[in-house]
XYZ file of C-alpha atoms in Angstrom:
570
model
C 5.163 -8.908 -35.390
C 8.101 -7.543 -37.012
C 10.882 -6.565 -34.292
C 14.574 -5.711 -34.368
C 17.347 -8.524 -33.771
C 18.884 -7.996 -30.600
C 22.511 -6.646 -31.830
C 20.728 -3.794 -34.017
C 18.616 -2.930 -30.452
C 21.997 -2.358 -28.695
C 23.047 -0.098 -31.347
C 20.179 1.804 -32.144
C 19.575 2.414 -28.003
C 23.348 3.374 -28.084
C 22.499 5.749 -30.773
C 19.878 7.318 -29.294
C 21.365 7.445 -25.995
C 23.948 9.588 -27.377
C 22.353 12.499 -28.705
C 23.325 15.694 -27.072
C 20.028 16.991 -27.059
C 17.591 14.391 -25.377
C 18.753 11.005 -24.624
C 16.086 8.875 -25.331
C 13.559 10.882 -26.824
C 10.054 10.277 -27.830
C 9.124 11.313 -31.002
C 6.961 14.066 -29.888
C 10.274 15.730 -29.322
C 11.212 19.667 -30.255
C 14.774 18.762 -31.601
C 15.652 19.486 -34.738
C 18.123 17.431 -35.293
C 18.299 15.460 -38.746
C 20.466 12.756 -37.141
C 18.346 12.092 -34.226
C 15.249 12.659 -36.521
C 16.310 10.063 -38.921
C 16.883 7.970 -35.573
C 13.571 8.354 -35.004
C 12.322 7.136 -38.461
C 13.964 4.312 -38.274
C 12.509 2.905 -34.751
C 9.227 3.975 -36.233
C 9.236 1.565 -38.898
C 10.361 -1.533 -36.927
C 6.861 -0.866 -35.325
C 3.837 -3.448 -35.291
C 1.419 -3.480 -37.992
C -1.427 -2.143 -36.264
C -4.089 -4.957 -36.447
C -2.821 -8.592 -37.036
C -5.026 -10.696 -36.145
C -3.152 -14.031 -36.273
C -1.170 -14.871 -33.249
C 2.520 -15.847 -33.694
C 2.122 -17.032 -30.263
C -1.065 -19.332 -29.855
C -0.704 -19.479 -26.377
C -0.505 -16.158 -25.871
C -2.662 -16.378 -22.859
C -0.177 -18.467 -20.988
C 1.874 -16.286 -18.850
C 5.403 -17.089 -18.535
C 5.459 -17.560 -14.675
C 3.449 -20.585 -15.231
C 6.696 -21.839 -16.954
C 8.632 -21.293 -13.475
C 10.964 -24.510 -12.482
C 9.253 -25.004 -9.458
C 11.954 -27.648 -7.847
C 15.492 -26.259 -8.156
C 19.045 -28.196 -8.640
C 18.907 -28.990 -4.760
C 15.441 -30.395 -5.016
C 13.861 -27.766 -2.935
C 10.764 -26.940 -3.855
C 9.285 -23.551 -4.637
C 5.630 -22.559 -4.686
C 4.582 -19.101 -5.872
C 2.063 -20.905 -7.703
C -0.244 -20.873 -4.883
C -0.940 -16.951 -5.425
C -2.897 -17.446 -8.293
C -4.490 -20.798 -8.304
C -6.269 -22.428 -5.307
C -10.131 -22.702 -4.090
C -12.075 -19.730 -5.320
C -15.308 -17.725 -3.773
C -18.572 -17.736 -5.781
C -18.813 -16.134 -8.321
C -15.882 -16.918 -9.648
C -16.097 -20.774 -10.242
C -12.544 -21.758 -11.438
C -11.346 -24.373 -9.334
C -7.947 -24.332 -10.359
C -5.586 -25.680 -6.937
C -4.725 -28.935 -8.780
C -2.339 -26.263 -11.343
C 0.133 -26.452 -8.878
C 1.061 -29.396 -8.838
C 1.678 -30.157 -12.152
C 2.250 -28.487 -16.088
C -1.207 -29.044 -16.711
C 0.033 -27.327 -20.377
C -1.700 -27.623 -24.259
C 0.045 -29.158 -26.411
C 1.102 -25.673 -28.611
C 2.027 -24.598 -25.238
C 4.599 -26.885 -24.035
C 7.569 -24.920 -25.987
C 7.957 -21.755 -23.658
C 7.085 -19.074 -26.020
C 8.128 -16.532 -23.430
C 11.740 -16.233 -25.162
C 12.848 -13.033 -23.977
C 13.088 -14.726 -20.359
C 16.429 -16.199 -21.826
C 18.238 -13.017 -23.049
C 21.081 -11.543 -21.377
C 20.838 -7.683 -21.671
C 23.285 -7.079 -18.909
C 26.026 -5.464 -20.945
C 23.471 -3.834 -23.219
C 21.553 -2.259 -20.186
C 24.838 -1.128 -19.044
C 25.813 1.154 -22.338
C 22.355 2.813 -21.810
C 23.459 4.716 -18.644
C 21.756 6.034 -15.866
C 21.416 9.677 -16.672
C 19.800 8.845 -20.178
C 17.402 6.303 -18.585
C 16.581 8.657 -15.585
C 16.003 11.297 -18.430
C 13.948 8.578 -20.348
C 11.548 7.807 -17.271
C 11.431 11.125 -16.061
C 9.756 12.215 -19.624
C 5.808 11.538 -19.567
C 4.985 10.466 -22.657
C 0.759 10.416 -21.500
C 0.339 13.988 -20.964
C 2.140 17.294 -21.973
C 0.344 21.240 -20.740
C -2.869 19.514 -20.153
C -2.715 17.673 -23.504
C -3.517 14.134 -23.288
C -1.164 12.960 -26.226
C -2.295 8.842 -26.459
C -5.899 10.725 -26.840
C -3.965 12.876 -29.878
C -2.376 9.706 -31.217
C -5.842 7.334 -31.265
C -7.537 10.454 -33.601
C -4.882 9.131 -36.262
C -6.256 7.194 -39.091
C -4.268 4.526 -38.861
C -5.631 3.144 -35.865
C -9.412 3.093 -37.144
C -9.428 -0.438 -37.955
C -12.924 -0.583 -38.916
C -12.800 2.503 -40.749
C -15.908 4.492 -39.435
C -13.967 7.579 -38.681
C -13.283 7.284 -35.531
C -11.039 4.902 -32.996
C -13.656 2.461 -31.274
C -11.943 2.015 -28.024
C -11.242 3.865 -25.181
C -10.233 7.214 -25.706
C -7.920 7.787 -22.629
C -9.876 11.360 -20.999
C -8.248 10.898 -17.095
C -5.787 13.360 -15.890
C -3.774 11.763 -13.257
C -4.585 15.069 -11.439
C -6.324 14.193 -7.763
C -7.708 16.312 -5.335
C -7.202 15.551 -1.397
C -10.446 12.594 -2.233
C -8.889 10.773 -4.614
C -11.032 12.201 -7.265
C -9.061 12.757 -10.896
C -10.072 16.542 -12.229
C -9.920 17.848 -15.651
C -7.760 21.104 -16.392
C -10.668 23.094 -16.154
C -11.249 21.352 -12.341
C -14.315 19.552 -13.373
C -14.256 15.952 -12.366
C -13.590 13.063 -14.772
C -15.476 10.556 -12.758
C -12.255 8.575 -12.351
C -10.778 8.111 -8.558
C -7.837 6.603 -7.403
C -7.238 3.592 -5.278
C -4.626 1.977 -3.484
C -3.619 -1.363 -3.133
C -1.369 -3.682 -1.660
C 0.447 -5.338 -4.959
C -0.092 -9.004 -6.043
C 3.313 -11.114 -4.410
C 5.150 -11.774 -7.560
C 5.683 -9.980 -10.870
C 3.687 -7.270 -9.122
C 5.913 -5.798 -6.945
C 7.833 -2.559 -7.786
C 11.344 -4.096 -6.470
C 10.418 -6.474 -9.525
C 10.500 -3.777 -12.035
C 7.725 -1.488 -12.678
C 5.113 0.841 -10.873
C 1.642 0.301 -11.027
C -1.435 2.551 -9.612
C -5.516 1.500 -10.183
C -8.556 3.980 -11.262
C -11.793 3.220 -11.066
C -15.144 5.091 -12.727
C -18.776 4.055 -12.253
C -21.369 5.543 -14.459
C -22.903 8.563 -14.423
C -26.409 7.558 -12.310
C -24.017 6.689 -9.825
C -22.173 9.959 -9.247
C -25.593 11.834 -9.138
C -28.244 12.767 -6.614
C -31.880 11.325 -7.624
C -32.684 14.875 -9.611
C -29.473 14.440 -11.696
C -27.435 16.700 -10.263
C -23.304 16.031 -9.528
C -22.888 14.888 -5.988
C -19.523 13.763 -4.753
C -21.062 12.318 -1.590
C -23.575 9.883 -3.452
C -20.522 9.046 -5.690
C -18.348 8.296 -2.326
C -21.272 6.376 -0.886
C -21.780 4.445 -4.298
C -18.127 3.347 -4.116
C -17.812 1.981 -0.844
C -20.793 0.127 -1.228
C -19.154 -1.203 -4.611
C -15.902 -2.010 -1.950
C -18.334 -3.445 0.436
C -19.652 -5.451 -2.040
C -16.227 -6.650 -3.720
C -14.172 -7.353 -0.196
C -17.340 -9.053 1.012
C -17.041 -6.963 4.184
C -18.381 -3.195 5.589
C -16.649 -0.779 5.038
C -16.369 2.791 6.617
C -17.884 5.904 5.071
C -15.956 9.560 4.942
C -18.692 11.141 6.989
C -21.548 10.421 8.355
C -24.786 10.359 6.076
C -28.649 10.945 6.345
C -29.964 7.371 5.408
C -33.640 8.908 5.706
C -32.673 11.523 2.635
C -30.905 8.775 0.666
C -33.783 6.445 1.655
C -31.290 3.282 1.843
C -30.670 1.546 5.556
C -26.982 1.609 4.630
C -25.793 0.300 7.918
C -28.400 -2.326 8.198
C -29.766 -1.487 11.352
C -33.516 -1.356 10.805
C -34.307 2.286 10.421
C -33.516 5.385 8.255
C -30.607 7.360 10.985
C -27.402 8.540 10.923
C -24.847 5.952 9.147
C -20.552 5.766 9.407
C -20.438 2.761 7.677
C -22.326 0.377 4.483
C -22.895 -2.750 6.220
C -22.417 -5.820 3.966
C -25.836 -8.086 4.200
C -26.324 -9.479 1.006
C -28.176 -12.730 1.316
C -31.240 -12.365 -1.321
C -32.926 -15.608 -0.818
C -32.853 -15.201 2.793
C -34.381 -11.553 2.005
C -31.511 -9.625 2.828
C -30.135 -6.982 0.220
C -28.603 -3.816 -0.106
C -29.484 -0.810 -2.603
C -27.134 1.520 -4.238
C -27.873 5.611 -3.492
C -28.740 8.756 -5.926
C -30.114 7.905 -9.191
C -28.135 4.822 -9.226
C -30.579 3.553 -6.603
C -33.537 4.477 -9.083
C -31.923 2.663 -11.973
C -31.234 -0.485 -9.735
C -35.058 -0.907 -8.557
C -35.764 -0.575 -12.491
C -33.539 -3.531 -13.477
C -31.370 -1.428 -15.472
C -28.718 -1.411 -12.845
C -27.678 -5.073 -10.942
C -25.899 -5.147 -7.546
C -24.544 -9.051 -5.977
C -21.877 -9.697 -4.635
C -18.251 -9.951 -5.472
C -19.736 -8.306 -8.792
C -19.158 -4.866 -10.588
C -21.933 -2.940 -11.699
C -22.384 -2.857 -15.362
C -20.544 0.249 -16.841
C -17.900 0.462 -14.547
C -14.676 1.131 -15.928
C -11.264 0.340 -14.537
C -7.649 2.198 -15.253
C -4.057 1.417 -14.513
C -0.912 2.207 -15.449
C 2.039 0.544 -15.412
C 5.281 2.865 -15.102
C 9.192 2.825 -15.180
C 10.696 3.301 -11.721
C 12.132 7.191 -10.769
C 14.808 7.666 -8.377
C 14.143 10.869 -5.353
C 17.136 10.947 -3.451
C 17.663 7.528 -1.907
C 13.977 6.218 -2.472
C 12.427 4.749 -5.292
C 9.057 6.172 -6.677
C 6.988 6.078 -9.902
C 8.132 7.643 -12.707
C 6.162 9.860 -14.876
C 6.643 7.714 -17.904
C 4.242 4.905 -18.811
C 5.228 1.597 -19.971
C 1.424 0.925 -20.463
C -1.917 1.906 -19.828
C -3.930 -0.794 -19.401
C -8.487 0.085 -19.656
C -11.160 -2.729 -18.663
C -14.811 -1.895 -19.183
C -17.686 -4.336 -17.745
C -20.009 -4.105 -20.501
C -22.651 -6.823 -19.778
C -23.686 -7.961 -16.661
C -24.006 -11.721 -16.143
C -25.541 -13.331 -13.113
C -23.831 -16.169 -10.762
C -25.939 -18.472 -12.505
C -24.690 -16.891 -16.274
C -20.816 -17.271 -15.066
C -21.411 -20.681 -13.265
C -22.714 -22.266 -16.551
C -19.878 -20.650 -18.679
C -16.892 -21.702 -16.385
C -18.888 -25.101 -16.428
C -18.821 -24.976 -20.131
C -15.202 -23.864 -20.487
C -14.093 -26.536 -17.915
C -15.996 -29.567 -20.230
C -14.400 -28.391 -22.789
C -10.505 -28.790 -21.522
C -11.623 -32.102 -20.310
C -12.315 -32.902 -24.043
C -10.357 -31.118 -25.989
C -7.395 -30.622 -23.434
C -4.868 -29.686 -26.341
C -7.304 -27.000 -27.576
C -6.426 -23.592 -26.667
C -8.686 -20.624 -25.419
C -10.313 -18.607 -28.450
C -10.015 -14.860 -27.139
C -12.616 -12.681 -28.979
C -11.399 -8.801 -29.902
C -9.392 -6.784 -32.202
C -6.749 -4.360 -31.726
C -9.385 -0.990 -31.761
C -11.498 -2.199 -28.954
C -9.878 -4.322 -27.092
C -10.352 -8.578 -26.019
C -13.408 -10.059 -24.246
C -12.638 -12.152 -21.168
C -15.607 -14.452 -21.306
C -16.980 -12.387 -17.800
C -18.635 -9.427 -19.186
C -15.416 -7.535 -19.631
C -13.532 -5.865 -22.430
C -9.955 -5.239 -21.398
C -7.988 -2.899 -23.858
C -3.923 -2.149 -23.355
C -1.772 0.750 -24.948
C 1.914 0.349 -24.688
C 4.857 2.139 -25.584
C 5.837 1.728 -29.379
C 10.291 1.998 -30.366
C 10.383 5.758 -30.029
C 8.389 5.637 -26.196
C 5.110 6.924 -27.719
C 1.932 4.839 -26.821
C 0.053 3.021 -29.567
C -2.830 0.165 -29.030
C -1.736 -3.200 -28.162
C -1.571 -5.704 -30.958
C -4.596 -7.965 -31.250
C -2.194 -10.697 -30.054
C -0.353 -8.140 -27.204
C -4.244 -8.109 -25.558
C -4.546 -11.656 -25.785
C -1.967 -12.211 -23.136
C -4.291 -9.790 -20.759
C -6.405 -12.704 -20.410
C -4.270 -15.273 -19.257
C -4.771 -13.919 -16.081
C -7.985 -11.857 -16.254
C -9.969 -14.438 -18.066
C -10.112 -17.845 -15.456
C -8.133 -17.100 -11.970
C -9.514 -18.458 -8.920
C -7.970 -15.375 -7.336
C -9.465 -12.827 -9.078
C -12.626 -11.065 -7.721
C -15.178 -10.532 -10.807
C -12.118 -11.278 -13.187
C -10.335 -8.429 -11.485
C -7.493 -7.753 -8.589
C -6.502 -4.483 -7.434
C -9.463 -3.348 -5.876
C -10.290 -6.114 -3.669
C -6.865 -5.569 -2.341
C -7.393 -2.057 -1.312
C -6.170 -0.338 1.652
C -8.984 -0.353 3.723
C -10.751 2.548 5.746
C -7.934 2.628 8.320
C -5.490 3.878 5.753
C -4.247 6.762 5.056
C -7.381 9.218 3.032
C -9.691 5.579 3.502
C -7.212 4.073 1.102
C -8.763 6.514 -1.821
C -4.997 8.491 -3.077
C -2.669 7.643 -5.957
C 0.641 6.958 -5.545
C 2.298 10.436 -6.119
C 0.076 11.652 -3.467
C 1.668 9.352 -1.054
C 4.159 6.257 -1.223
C 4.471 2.921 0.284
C 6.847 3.899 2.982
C 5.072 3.078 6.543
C 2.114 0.923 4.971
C 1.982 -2.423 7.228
C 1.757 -5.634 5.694
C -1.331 -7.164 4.744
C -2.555 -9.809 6.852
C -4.433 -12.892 4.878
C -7.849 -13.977 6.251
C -6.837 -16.648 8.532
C -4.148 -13.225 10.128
C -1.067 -14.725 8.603
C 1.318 -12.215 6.802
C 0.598 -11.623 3.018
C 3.619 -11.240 2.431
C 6.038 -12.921 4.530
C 3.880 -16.190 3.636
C 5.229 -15.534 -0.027
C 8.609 -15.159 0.699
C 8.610 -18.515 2.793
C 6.715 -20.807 0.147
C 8.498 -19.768 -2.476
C 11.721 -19.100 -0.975
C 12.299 -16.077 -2.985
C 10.793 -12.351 -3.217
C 9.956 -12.937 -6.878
C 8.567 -15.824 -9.301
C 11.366 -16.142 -11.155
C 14.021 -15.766 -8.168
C 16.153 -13.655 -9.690
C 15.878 -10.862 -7.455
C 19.293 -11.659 -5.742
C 19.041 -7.817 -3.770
C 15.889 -8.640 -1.890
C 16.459 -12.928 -1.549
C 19.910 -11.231 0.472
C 17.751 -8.638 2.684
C 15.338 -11.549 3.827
C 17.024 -14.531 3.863
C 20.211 -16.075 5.331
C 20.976 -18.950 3.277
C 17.669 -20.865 3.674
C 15.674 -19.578 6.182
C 13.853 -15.992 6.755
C 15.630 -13.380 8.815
C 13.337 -12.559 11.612
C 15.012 -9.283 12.069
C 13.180 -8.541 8.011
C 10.056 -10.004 8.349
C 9.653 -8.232 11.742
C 10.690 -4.843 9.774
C 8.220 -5.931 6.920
C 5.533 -6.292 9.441
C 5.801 -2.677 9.938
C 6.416 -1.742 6.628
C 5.854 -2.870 3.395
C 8.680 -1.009 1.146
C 11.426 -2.793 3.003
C 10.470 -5.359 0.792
C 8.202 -3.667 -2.068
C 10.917 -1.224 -3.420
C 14.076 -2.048 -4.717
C 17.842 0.150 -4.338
C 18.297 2.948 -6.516
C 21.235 0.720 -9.166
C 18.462 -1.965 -9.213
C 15.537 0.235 -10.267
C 18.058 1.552 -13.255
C 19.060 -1.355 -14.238
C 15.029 -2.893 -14.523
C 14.708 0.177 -16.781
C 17.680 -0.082 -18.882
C 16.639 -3.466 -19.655
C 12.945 -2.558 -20.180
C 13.624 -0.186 -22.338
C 15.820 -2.595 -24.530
C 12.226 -4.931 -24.822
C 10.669 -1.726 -26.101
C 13.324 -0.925 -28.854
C 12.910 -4.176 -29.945
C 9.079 -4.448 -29.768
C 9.227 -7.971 -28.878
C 6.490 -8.084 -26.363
C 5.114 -11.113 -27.909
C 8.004 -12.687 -26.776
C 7.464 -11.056 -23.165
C 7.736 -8.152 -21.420
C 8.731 -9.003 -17.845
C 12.708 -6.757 -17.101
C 14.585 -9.186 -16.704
C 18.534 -8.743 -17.214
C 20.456 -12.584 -16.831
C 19.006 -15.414 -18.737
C 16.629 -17.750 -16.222
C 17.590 -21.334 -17.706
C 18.492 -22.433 -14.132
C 14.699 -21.097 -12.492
C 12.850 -21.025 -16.043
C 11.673 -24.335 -18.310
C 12.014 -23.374 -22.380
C 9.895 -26.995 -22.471
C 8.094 -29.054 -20.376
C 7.040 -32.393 -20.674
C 2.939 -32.862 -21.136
C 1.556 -33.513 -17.202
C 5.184 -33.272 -15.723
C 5.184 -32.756 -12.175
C 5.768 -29.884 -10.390
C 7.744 -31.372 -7.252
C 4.697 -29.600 -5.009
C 3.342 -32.287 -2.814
C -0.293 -30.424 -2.055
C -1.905 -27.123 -2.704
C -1.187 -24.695 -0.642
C -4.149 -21.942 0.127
C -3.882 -18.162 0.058
């Protein structure tokens, strides 16, 4: 990937920043000026070719917080590693707790390719300037008067890699619009089929105060949404998706109203008969002759083979969204900004039983044992997207120099996998939506962030009733991986040990912790956006301002130890 060297960044972003007209544009802009026009050009053709297929970085997959110094200069240890690898739950068979305690790395791997980690941008985030980054992230650069403009950019030739006329992928066709339900609607007020969730953010990288907003879609085909003659019912589509939650969480889950079970002919609460039901009970235990059935035509497909229902599995066809956004500033409180750093698409395309995935994590796991300085061959292209060995295509657009969103690289995909492709945490290779707010939420946990914000949300309690939470910040002694985040370390902690008076406050609600200050949220832009000039994701895309040598290794020795004595569980 061809990128710009760090001094021209600084001066193009100070360029741009100074126009009189728009600050940091995007090149969709109305301005006609020849200077800032020519500006323009030039960021344009510092962009990625749009389908390499060889990967600068082989171990692209690797993400960098795997590189984390786990024991610091005082020999205290730190363990975020425990969030994503321990013990998992059938079906997903990677058994993965042993990764914490030591660099269990490929040889390629053992250089940290992750380089941007190590770059200051402090002064150059500073010469952007808050009113031209507010102006930046306030500027959606998805949507414009019901236009969706990535859909507009995909119809350009350029992008049709296989050259049948046509870009292969996902064609982006939500709205971000959302009724009172949850439910996304075109401008014409049809539906989309797309609803929004909520969840309670991975610890980590994850969390807004850490530099970006994130929200979750989800979509299940079209027998789902309909009523067994075909027609559009949102009730059959509500009652499809909790029994997709049920399902997912492993646990019942409440329904918006209460249903006929005789007209939907499903015992949906378990009970023995055909009543009235509040809730899907989850009883799925097939070789002890207990199952459950989805509703509408789905229901019809599923007794026809043609649709599959297990648990902790997807449907085939279902279709998941997110987007990843710069931070906004309301007053004194943080939200999510209109502007996307990326969209990011996954589509289950094949279904595969526990048996299918048991044998292929079996496979994959004989072959690190033999070939343990081999790395992970990631099927896809830049059109349609990477396979993750599960059934799923995952698919990423992110913001090219100018702010527009193009495809992800071929290689920019690959790193999608890292942690969708062989987590023991992930449910079906997937994490949001086993982590959504649950029926006691507000709207049953179904409402997108700009409906409502994190403010009064309690924290999430783990399933022995521990704090989610406040369990991170006391393993890993820090409210981020790469403990950098000096503003929330100082809200939580007095020198070593947790402030009761914070975790008490966090027990009540989440964004004491979750969202950063106003200057911090600025400055995790302003150095964003300096990644995005440069169009050095391959080199990472985390916002990181100081250089991490003291919390980050650029090598590690093959096997090294981590310092962590045992695995910790989630």
């Amino acid at each position: 990937m061809r990128h710009v060297p760090s001094n021209t960044s600084v001066a193009l972003v100070a360029a741009l920043a100074g126009s009189s007209t728009t600050g940091l544009m995007t090149a969709g802009c109305d301005s006609g000026s020849p200077t800032l026009v020519a500006q323009l050009s030039a960021v344009r053709a510092l962009e990625p070719e749009p389908d390499p297929m060889i990967l600068q970085n082989p171990s692209a997959a690797i993400p960098p917080q795997c590189y984390i110094r786990t024991q610091d200069d005082a020999g205290q240890v730190h363990n975020p590693c425990y969030v994503c690898h321990g013990r998992p739950q059938r079906p997903t068979y990677v058994e993965d707790d042993e990764l914490q305690l030591a660099y269990d790395f490929p040889a390629p791997a053992l250089d940290n390719p992750w380089t941007n980690l190590f770059v200051d941008r402090r002064e150059a985030a500073a010469a952007i300037g808050d009113e031209v980054i507010l102006d930046y992230v306030r500027r959606d650069n998805y949507q414009r008067e019901g236009r969706l403009l990535l859909a507009e950019t995909l119809a350009d030739p350029r992008w049709d890699r296989d050259r049948d006329g046509r870009f292969s992928g996902y064609v982006p066709d939500a709205h971000f619009d959302f009724d009172e339900a949850g439910f996304d609607r075109a401008p014409d007020g049809s539906f989309t089929g797309w609803r929004a969730y909520a969840f309670y953010p991975l610890p980590g990288a994850f969390l807004p105060t850490n530099g970006s907003a994130g929200d979750a879609l989800i979509r299940l085909p079209v027998a789902f949404r309909q009523a067994e003659d075909g027609t559009e019912d949102e009730l059959i589509y509500a009652i499809n998706l909790a029994i997709v939650e049920a399902l997912i969480k492993r646990r019942d889950v409440a329904l918006p109203e209460a249903v006929d079970e005789a007209r939907l002919k499903v015992d949906l609460d378990r009970d023995g008969r055909l009543g009235e039901a509040r809730r899907v009970t989850f009883d799925w235990a097939p070789r002890e002759g207990r199952d459950m059935a989805y509703v509408g035509r789905a229901r019809d497909a599923q007794a026809l083979g043609e649709l599959h229902l297990a648990a902790g599995l997807f449907p085939e066809g279902t279709e998941l969204l997110h987007s990843v956004r710069y931070l906004d500033v309301d007053g004194d409180e943080v939200v999510m900004a209109p502007r996307f750093k990326e969209l990011r698409y996954a589509k289950k395309t094949r279904w595969l039983t526990y048996a299918d995935l048991e044998l292929a994590f079996a496979a994959e796991e004989r072959e690190r044992r033999e070939s343990p300085d081999r790395l992970e061959l990631v099927h896809g292209d830049t059109e349609r997207g990477v396979d993750n060995g599960q059934g799923w295509l995952y698919q990423g657009f992110i913001e090219d120099a100018a702010g527009d969103l193009r495809p992800q690289t071929y290689e920019e995909s690959v790193y999608c996998v890292g942690c969708h492709g062989g987590l023991s945490v992930t449910s079906d290779g997937t994490f949001s939506f086993a982590r959504k707010l649950d029926a006691e939420a507000p709207r049953g946990g179904w409402f997108h962030w700009t409906q409502r914000g994190l403010r009064g949300l309690p924290e999430p309690r783990t399933s022995d009733g521990g704090y989610e939470y406040s369990r991170y910040l006391e393993r890993n002694g820090a409210a981020d991986d790469l403990r950098q985040n000096h503003e929330a370390a100082a809200r939580f902690f007095e020198g070593d040990a947790l402030r009761p008076d914070a975790i008490e406050a966090l027990h009540e609600d989440v964004a004491s912790l979750l969202l950063p200050s106003p200057s911090r949220a600025l400055q995790l832009d302003e150095a964003y956006r300096l990644i995005v000039v440069e169009q050095s994701f391959i080199r990472g895309r985390d916002a990181t301002l100081s250089p991490m040598d003291t919390t980050v290794h650029r090598r590690v020795a093959p096997g090294s130890p981590t310092g962590i004595s045992e695995p910790l569980a989630r």
